[in-house]
Amino acid sequence: MEPEVQEEAREDHDDKQVVSEIMARCFIPTLVTSISWEAFHFVGHEIRIAEAMDCYGAVVWPSALVLCYFLETNAKQYNMVDKNVIEIGAGTGLVSIVASLLGARVTSTDLPELLGNLQYNISCNTKMKCKHLPQVKELSWGVALDKNFPRASNSFDYVLAADVVYAHPFLEDLLLTFDHLCKETTIVLWAMKFRLEKENKFVDRFKELFDLEEVSSFPSLNIKLYKAVKKNRRNA
Ligand SMILES: C[S@@+](CC[C@H](N)C(=O)[O-])C[C@H]1O[C@@H](n2cnc3c(N)ncnc32)[C@H](O)[C@@H]1O
């Protein structure tokens, strides 16, 4: 076999193996109850997530699992203990919960209509289990950022985001939000699901403001995990 073909086969095998390990962290209960929930295993905990079917943020998306798995398996390099962490577009809250279980001081954010379910999941899964109780807060991308998250008092070590780029009209506001929340030392960890060309262009726009590094790629899920830090504008 040609070396390139061999390499491709190896990457394909690695991708499938890690993806099946990531997906195995989720199990759907066989018991039918009035609340629809799924369970996930991360950081030695069973995390129960209540879901709804009425909007994008109401279910756990595969990118969230990819990011949780990354946080758990890279906890030494990306140490969350006592770090200030904000998640944007948190949806059902799985990523925020895992970051909290890893010891971070988490602010979990989303649109106002998502906050009830988000707060419920976060409270159920972090009470008495985490060093710092996570906060749930509204953050509609691009809206009242200076008022609700004043630049001068933002001191986030990490900004986390899973599957926040898709066909919605707020992509520029999303970029503005990333920019607003980050200072020069903030690390963005972002799991991106690739779907359509228009959304892919977001990555190019993002690169104008941030130095972007692909940390891992899961071709069978069309998901990439990125790490980013703000470009040093003085030297740009
Ligand atoms: C595809 S879901 C991903 C949810 C979660 N991160 C996950 O991976 O399971 C996208 C999330 O972005 C949020 N979102 C969409 N538009 C938004 C906006 N303009 N401002 C804030 N959040 C928004 C949605 O409410 C939703 O929770």
PDB file of C-alpha atoms in Angstrom, residues 3-232:
ATOM      1  CA  PRO A   3       2.372   5.475   2.293  1.00  0.00           C
ATOM      2  CA  GLU A   4      -0.290   8.198   1.731  1.00  0.00           C
ATOM      3  CA  VAL A   5      -3.038   5.587   1.421  1.00  0.00           C
ATOM      4  CA  GLN A   6      -1.704   3.863   4.519  1.00  0.00           C
ATOM      5  CA  GLU A   7      -1.725   7.191   6.428  1.00  0.00           C
ATOM      6  CA  GLU A   8      -5.295   7.919   5.278  1.00  0.00           C
ATOM      7  CA  ALA A   9      -6.439   4.459   6.410  1.00  0.00           C
ATOM      8  CA  ARG A  10      -4.773   5.001   9.790  1.00  0.00           C
ATOM      9  CA  GLU A  11      -6.444   8.422  10.247  1.00  0.00           C
ATOM     10  CA  ASP A  12      -9.791   6.921   9.266  1.00  0.00           C
ATOM     11  CA  HIS A  13      -9.335   4.122  11.804  1.00  0.00           C
ATOM     12  CA  ASP A  14      -8.283   6.590  14.573  1.00  0.00           C
ATOM     13  CA  ASP A  15     -11.263   8.848  13.803  1.00  0.00           C
ATOM     14  CA  LYS A  16     -13.761   5.964  14.005  1.00  0.00           C
ATOM     15  CA  GLN A  17     -12.217   4.623  17.204  1.00  0.00           C
ATOM     16  CA  VAL A  18     -12.212   7.967  19.085  1.00  0.00           C
ATOM     17  CA  VAL A  19     -15.672   8.904  17.773  1.00  0.00           C
ATOM     18  CA  SER A  20     -17.133   5.604  18.995  1.00  0.00           C
ATOM     19  CA  GLU A  21     -15.484   6.226  22.375  1.00  0.00           C
ATOM     20  CA  ILE A  22     -16.982   9.743  22.516  1.00  0.00           C
ATOM     21  CA  MET A  23     -20.448   8.568  21.505  1.00  0.00           C
ATOM     22  CA  ALA A  24     -20.342   5.771  24.076  1.00  0.00           C
ATOM     23  CA  ARG A  25     -20.403   8.461  26.788  1.00  0.00           C
ATOM     24  CA  CYS A  26     -24.117   8.931  26.045  1.00  0.00           C
ATOM     25  CA  PHE A  27     -26.872   6.509  26.895  1.00  0.00           C
ATOM     26  CA  ILE A  28     -30.599   6.872  26.342  1.00  0.00           C
ATOM     27  CA  PRO A  29     -32.760   5.393  29.106  1.00  0.00           C
ATOM     28  CA  THR A  30     -34.956   2.494  28.105  1.00  0.00           C
ATOM     29  CA  LEU A  31     -37.507   3.475  30.729  1.00  0.00           C
ATOM     30  CA  VAL A  32     -40.089   5.867  29.261  1.00  0.00           C
ATOM     31  CA  THR A  33     -40.833   8.735  31.639  1.00  0.00           C
ATOM     32  CA  SER A  34     -42.753  12.006  31.354  1.00  0.00           C
ATOM     33  CA  ILE A  35     -39.458  13.947  31.205  1.00  0.00           C
ATOM     34  CA  SER A  36     -37.260  13.322  28.208  1.00  0.00           C
ATOM     35  CA  TRP A  37     -33.663  13.027  29.332  1.00  0.00           C
ATOM     36  CA  GLU A  38     -30.384  11.526  28.271  1.00  0.00           C
ATOM     37  CA  ALA A  39     -27.471  10.505  30.444  1.00  0.00           C
ATOM     38  CA  PHE A  40     -23.775  11.112  29.806  1.00  0.00           C
ATOM     39  CA  HIS A  41     -20.658   9.865  31.540  1.00  0.00           C
ATOM     40  CA  PHE A  42     -17.895  12.381  32.055  1.00  0.00           C
ATOM     41  CA  VAL A  43     -15.370  13.062  34.832  1.00  0.00           C
ATOM     42  CA  GLY A  44     -16.623  10.050  36.785  1.00  0.00           C
ATOM     43  CA  HIS A  45     -20.196  11.347  37.007  1.00  0.00           C
ATOM     44  CA  GLU A  46     -23.480  10.367  35.455  1.00  0.00           C
ATOM     45  CA  ILE A  47     -24.877  13.612  34.078  1.00  0.00           C
ATOM     46  CA  ARG A  48     -28.603  13.692  33.380  1.00  0.00           C
ATOM     47  CA  ILE A  49     -29.728  16.200  30.805  1.00  0.00           C
ATOM     48  CA  ALA A  50     -33.374  17.147  30.344  1.00  0.00           C
ATOM     49  CA  GLU A  51     -34.111  17.907  26.724  1.00  0.00           C
ATOM     50  CA  ALA A  52     -36.983  19.452  24.795  1.00  0.00           C
ATOM     51  CA  MET A  53     -37.618  19.201  21.081  1.00  0.00           C
ATOM     52  CA  ASP A  54     -38.639  22.743  20.282  1.00  0.00           C
ATOM     53  CA  CYS A  55     -35.411  24.581  19.462  1.00  0.00           C
ATOM     54  CA  TYR A  56     -31.727  24.157  18.574  1.00  0.00           C
ATOM     55  CA  GLY A  57     -30.558  24.561  22.140  1.00  0.00           C
ATOM     56  CA  ALA A  58     -32.939  21.981  23.520  1.00  0.00           C
ATOM     57  CA  VAL A  59     -30.948  18.865  22.687  1.00  0.00           C
ATOM     58  CA  VAL A  60     -27.309  17.908  23.191  1.00  0.00           C
ATOM     59  CA  TRP A  61     -25.411  18.187  19.908  1.00  0.00           C
ATOM     60  CA  PRO A  62     -22.451  15.927  19.020  1.00  0.00           C
ATOM     61  CA  SER A  63     -20.040  18.902  19.134  1.00  0.00           C
ATOM     62  CA  ALA A  64     -20.830  19.239  22.844  1.00  0.00           C
ATOM     63  CA  LEU A  65     -19.755  15.631  23.410  1.00  0.00           C
ATOM     64  CA  VAL A  66     -16.558  16.226  21.459  1.00  0.00           C
ATOM     65  CA  LEU A  67     -15.735  19.280  23.596  1.00  0.00           C
ATOM     66  CA  CYS A  68     -16.582  17.490  26.873  1.00  0.00           C
ATOM     67  CA  TYR A  69     -14.413  14.522  25.901  1.00  0.00           C
ATOM     68  CA  PHE A  70     -11.580  16.901  25.044  1.00  0.00           C
ATOM     69  CA  LEU A  71     -11.880  18.745  28.371  1.00  0.00           C
ATOM     70  CA  GLU A  72     -11.856  15.488  30.292  1.00  0.00           C
ATOM     71  CA  THR A  73      -9.005  13.817  28.422  1.00  0.00           C
ATOM     72  CA  ASN A  74      -6.832  16.968  28.311  1.00  0.00           C
ATOM     73  CA  ALA A  75      -7.497  18.137  31.844  1.00  0.00           C
ATOM     74  CA  LYS A  76      -3.767  18.379  32.597  1.00  0.00           C
ATOM     75  CA  GLN A  77      -2.914  20.634  29.660  1.00  0.00           C
ATOM     76  CA  TYR A  78      -6.140  22.643  29.885  1.00  0.00           C
ATOM     77  CA  ASN A  79      -6.502  22.712  33.629  1.00  0.00           C
ATOM     78  CA  MET A  80      -9.945  24.042  34.566  1.00  0.00           C
ATOM     79  CA  VAL A  81      -9.412  24.196  38.342  1.00  0.00           C
ATOM     80  CA  ASP A  82     -10.354  27.679  39.634  1.00  0.00           C
ATOM     81  CA  LYS A  83     -10.345  29.069  36.067  1.00  0.00           C
ATOM     82  CA  ASN A  84     -12.891  31.656  34.949  1.00  0.00           C
ATOM     83  CA  VAL A  85     -14.833  30.057  32.136  1.00  0.00           C
ATOM     84  CA  ILE A  86     -17.754  31.267  30.053  1.00  0.00           C
ATOM     85  CA  GLU A  87     -19.760  29.118  27.682  1.00  0.00           C
ATOM     86  CA  ILE A  88     -21.749  30.764  24.911  1.00  0.00           C
ATOM     87  CA  GLY A  89     -24.749  29.060  23.283  1.00  0.00           C
ATOM     88  CA  ALA A  90     -24.706  26.529  26.115  1.00  0.00           C
ATOM     89  CA  GLY A  91     -28.060  24.941  25.159  1.00  0.00           C
ATOM     90  CA  THR A  92     -28.771  22.144  27.621  1.00  0.00           C
ATOM     91  CA  GLY A  93     -25.576  22.892  29.576  1.00  0.00           C
ATOM     92  CA  LEU A  94     -23.550  19.673  29.231  1.00  0.00           C
ATOM     93  CA  VAL A  95     -20.251  21.438  28.451  1.00  0.00           C
ATOM     94  CA  SER A  96     -20.722  23.910  31.317  1.00  0.00           C
ATOM     95  CA  ILE A  97     -21.476  21.038  33.687  1.00  0.00           C
ATOM     96  CA  VAL A  98     -18.339  19.132  32.681  1.00  0.00           C
ATOM     97  CA  ALA A  99     -16.181  22.274  33.047  1.00  0.00           C
ATOM     98  CA  SER A 100     -17.691  22.811  36.512  1.00  0.00           C
ATOM     99  CA  LEU A 101     -17.062  19.208  37.527  1.00  0.00           C
ATOM    100  CA  LEU A 102     -13.459  19.761  36.454  1.00  0.00           C
ATOM    101  CA  GLY A 103     -13.222  22.619  38.945  1.00  0.00           C
ATOM    102  CA  ALA A 104     -13.883  25.731  36.853  1.00  0.00           C
ATOM    103  CA  ARG A 105     -15.802  28.840  37.874  1.00  0.00           C
ATOM    104  CA  VAL A 106     -18.370  28.731  35.084  1.00  0.00           C
ATOM    105  CA  THR A 107     -20.770  31.265  33.614  1.00  0.00           C
ATOM    106  CA  SER A 108     -23.150  29.417  31.320  1.00  0.00           C
ATOM    107  CA  THR A 109     -25.029  31.562  28.806  1.00  0.00           C
ATOM    108  CA  ASP A 110     -27.671  31.391  26.112  1.00  0.00           C
ATOM    109  CA  LEU A 111     -30.813  33.138  24.849  1.00  0.00           C
ATOM    110  CA  PRO A 112     -33.445  34.031  27.503  1.00  0.00           C
ATOM    111  CA  GLU A 113     -35.885  31.310  26.427  1.00  0.00           C
ATOM    112  CA  LEU A 114     -33.242  28.611  27.025  1.00  0.00           C
ATOM    113  CA  LEU A 115     -32.273  29.664  30.540  1.00  0.00           C
ATOM    114  CA  GLY A 116     -34.978  27.777  32.497  1.00  0.00           C
ATOM    115  CA  ASN A 117     -33.960  24.357  31.194  1.00  0.00           C
ATOM    116  CA  LEU A 118     -30.274  25.307  31.305  1.00  0.00           C
ATOM    117  CA  GLN A 119     -30.533  26.325  34.966  1.00  0.00           C
ATOM    118  CA  TYR A 120     -32.447  23.132  35.773  1.00  0.00           C
ATOM    119  CA  ASN A 121     -29.790  20.872  34.211  1.00  0.00           C
ATOM    120  CA  ILE A 122     -26.928  22.795  35.750  1.00  0.00           C
ATOM    121  CA  SER A 123     -28.434  22.811  39.245  1.00  0.00           C
ATOM    122  CA  CYS A 124     -29.327  19.081  39.159  1.00  0.00           C
ATOM    123  CA  ASN A 125     -25.865  18.047  38.029  1.00  0.00           C
ATOM    124  CA  THR A 126     -23.563  20.350  39.968  1.00  0.00           C
ATOM    125  CA  LYS A 127     -25.102  20.864  43.420  1.00  0.00           C
ATOM    126  CA  MET A 128     -22.755  19.436  46.082  1.00  0.00           C
ATOM    127  CA  LYS A 129     -20.470  18.086  43.349  1.00  0.00           C
ATOM    128  CA  CYS A 130     -18.527  21.147  42.252  1.00  0.00           C
ATOM    129  CA  LYS A 131     -16.010  23.445  43.870  1.00  0.00           C
ATOM    130  CA  HIS A 132     -17.704  26.519  42.387  1.00  0.00           C
ATOM    131  CA  LEU A 133     -21.419  26.750  41.751  1.00  0.00           C
ATOM    132  CA  PRO A 134     -21.922  27.716  38.086  1.00  0.00           C
ATOM    133  CA  GLN A 135     -23.844  30.861  37.145  1.00  0.00           C
ATOM    134  CA  VAL A 136     -26.490  30.928  34.416  1.00  0.00           C
ATOM    135  CA  LYS A 137     -26.822  34.220  32.593  1.00  0.00           C
ATOM    136  CA  GLU A 138     -28.479  35.582  29.475  1.00  0.00           C
ATOM    137  CA  LEU A 139     -26.095  36.347  26.648  1.00  0.00           C
ATOM    138  CA  SER A 140     -27.751  37.091  23.313  1.00  0.00           C
ATOM    139  CA  TRP A 141     -24.861  37.490  20.888  1.00  0.00           C
ATOM    140  CA  GLY A 142     -24.009  41.108  20.181  1.00  0.00           C
ATOM    141  CA  VAL A 143     -26.698  42.456  22.528  1.00  0.00           C
ATOM    142  CA  ALA A 144     -25.867  44.803  25.435  1.00  0.00           C
ATOM    143  CA  LEU A 145     -22.382  43.318  25.759  1.00  0.00           C
ATOM    144  CA  ASP A 146     -20.889  46.445  27.308  1.00  0.00           C
ATOM    145  CA  LYS A 147     -23.674  46.619  29.864  1.00  0.00           C
ATOM    146  CA  ASN A 148     -23.865  42.929  30.836  1.00  0.00           C
ATOM    147  CA  PHE A 149     -20.237  41.907  30.322  1.00  0.00           C
ATOM    148  CA  PRO A 150     -18.149  45.113  30.607  1.00  0.00           C
ATOM    149  CA  ARG A 151     -14.789  44.619  28.888  1.00  0.00           C
ATOM    150  CA  ALA A 152     -12.892  46.037  31.844  1.00  0.00           C
ATOM    151  CA  SER A 153     -14.237  43.377  34.216  1.00  0.00           C
ATOM    152  CA  ASN A 154     -14.105  40.421  31.816  1.00  0.00           C
ATOM    153  CA  SER A 155     -11.372  38.101  32.999  1.00  0.00           C
ATOM    154  CA  PHE A 156     -12.174  34.832  31.335  1.00  0.00           C
ATOM    155  CA  ASP A 157      -9.409  32.249  31.084  1.00  0.00           C
ATOM    156  CA  TYR A 158     -11.507  30.185  28.681  1.00  0.00           C
ATOM    157  CA  VAL A 159     -14.407  30.788  26.312  1.00  0.00           C
ATOM    158  CA  LEU A 160     -16.132  27.514  25.401  1.00  0.00           C
ATOM    159  CA  ALA A 161     -18.433  27.037  22.420  1.00  0.00           C
ATOM    160  CA  ALA A 162     -19.983  23.945  20.825  1.00  0.00           C
ATOM    161  CA  ASP A 163     -21.925  24.056  17.568  1.00  0.00           C
ATOM    162  CA  VAL A 164     -22.695  27.756  17.649  1.00  0.00           C
ATOM    163  CA  VAL A 165     -22.160  28.320  13.910  1.00  0.00           C
ATOM    164  CA  TYR A 166     -25.039  27.331  11.653  1.00  0.00           C
ATOM    165  CA  ALA A 167     -27.584  29.023   9.404  1.00  0.00           C
ATOM    166  CA  HIS A 168     -28.682  31.811  11.737  1.00  0.00           C
ATOM    167  CA  PRO A 169     -28.578  35.540  11.051  1.00  0.00           C
ATOM    168  CA  PHE A 170     -26.280  36.343  13.995  1.00  0.00           C
ATOM    169  CA  LEU A 171     -22.870  35.262  12.704  1.00  0.00           C
ATOM    170  CA  GLU A 172     -21.388  38.778  12.804  1.00  0.00           C
ATOM    171  CA  ASP A 173     -22.838  39.263  16.300  1.00  0.00           C
ATOM    172  CA  LEU A 174     -21.316  35.931  17.305  1.00  0.00           C
ATOM    173  CA  LEU A 175     -17.897  37.081  16.109  1.00  0.00           C
ATOM    174  CA  LEU A 176     -18.324  40.361  17.959  1.00  0.00           C
ATOM    175  CA  THR A 177     -19.191  38.384  21.101  1.00  0.00           C
ATOM    176  CA  PHE A 178     -16.092  36.171  20.894  1.00  0.00           C
ATOM    177  CA  ASP A 179     -14.016  39.314  20.441  1.00  0.00           C
ATOM    178  CA  HIS A 180     -15.719  41.123  23.316  1.00  0.00           C
ATOM    179  CA  LEU A 181     -15.291  38.294  25.832  1.00  0.00           C
ATOM    180  CA  CYS A 182     -11.608  37.647  25.137  1.00  0.00           C
ATOM    181  CA  LYS A 183      -8.596  39.455  26.435  1.00  0.00           C
ATOM    182  CA  GLU A 184      -5.157  38.630  25.085  1.00  0.00           C
ATOM    183  CA  THR A 185      -4.626  35.618  27.349  1.00  0.00           C
ATOM    184  CA  THR A 186      -8.096  34.078  26.972  1.00  0.00           C
ATOM    185  CA  ILE A 187      -8.203  30.691  25.256  1.00  0.00           C
ATOM    186  CA  VAL A 188     -11.195  29.855  23.072  1.00  0.00           C
ATOM    187  CA  LEU A 189     -12.027  26.145  22.789  1.00  0.00           C
ATOM    188  CA  TRP A 190     -14.577  25.769  20.048  1.00  0.00           C
ATOM    189  CA  ALA A 191     -16.098  22.620  18.533  1.00  0.00           C
ATOM    190  CA  MET A 192     -17.384  23.433  15.074  1.00  0.00           C
ATOM    191  CA  LYS A 193     -19.753  21.291  13.045  1.00  0.00           C
ATOM    192  CA  PHE A 194     -19.248  21.879   9.325  1.00  0.00           C
ATOM    193  CA  ARG A 195     -22.459  21.922   7.346  1.00  0.00           C
ATOM    194  CA  LEU A 196     -22.799  24.602   4.680  1.00  0.00           C
ATOM    195  CA  GLU A 197     -20.360  26.788   2.769  1.00  0.00           C
ATOM    196  CA  LYS A 198     -21.808  30.025   4.198  1.00  0.00           C
ATOM    197  CA  GLU A 199     -21.100  28.906   7.715  1.00  0.00           C
ATOM    198  CA  ASN A 200     -17.646  27.698   6.765  1.00  0.00           C
ATOM    199  CA  LYS A 201     -16.806  31.262   5.750  1.00  0.00           C
ATOM    200  CA  PHE A 202     -17.253  32.154   9.405  1.00  0.00           C
ATOM    201  CA  VAL A 203     -13.951  30.397  10.100  1.00  0.00           C
ATOM    202  CA  ASP A 204     -12.201  32.788   7.687  1.00  0.00           C
ATOM    203  CA  ARG A 205     -13.830  35.800   9.341  1.00  0.00           C
ATOM    204  CA  PHE A 206     -12.829  34.414  12.737  1.00  0.00           C
ATOM    205  CA  LYS A 207      -9.210  34.088  11.580  1.00  0.00           C
ATOM    206  CA  GLU A 208      -9.084  37.829  10.903  1.00  0.00           C
ATOM    207  CA  LEU A 209      -9.362  38.434  14.659  1.00  0.00           C
ATOM    208  CA  PHE A 210      -7.957  35.258  16.204  1.00  0.00           C
ATOM    209  CA  ASP A 211      -4.982  32.939  15.771  1.00  0.00           C
ATOM    210  CA  LEU A 212      -6.706  29.655  15.149  1.00  0.00           C
ATOM    211  CA  GLU A 213      -5.260  26.204  15.672  1.00  0.00           C
ATOM    212  CA  GLU A 214      -6.998  22.968  14.752  1.00  0.00           C
ATOM    213  CA  VAL A 215      -6.601  20.739  17.784  1.00  0.00           C
ATOM    214  CA  SER A 216      -8.426  17.704  16.455  1.00  0.00           C
ATOM    215  CA  SER A 217     -10.670  16.646  13.643  1.00  0.00           C
ATOM    216  CA  PHE A 218     -13.423  14.037  13.413  1.00  0.00           C
ATOM    217  CA  PRO A 219     -14.211  13.610   9.708  1.00  0.00           C
ATOM    218  CA  SER A 220     -16.927  11.031  10.354  1.00  0.00           C
ATOM    219  CA  LEU A 221     -18.834  13.686  12.375  1.00  0.00           C
ATOM    220  CA  ASN A 222     -17.757  16.684  10.252  1.00  0.00           C
ATOM    221  CA  ILE A 223     -16.556  18.282  13.461  1.00  0.00           C
ATOM    222  CA  LYS A 224     -13.314  20.113  14.145  1.00  0.00           C
ATOM    223  CA  LEU A 225     -12.060  21.252  17.498  1.00  0.00           C
ATOM    224  CA  TYR A 226     -10.273  24.577  17.487  1.00  0.00           C
ATOM    225  CA  LYS A 227      -8.176  26.460  19.980  1.00  0.00           C
ATOM    226  CA  ALA A 228      -7.874  30.200  19.443  1.00  0.00           C
ATOM    227  CA  VAL A 229      -6.342  33.257  21.032  1.00  0.00           C
ATOM    228  CA  LYS A 230      -6.830  36.855  20.073  1.00  0.00           C
ATOM    229  CA  LYS A 231      -4.410  38.225  17.495  1.00  0.00           C
ATOM    230  CA  ASN A 232      -1.972  40.638  18.987  1.00  0.00           C
TER     231      ASN A 232
END
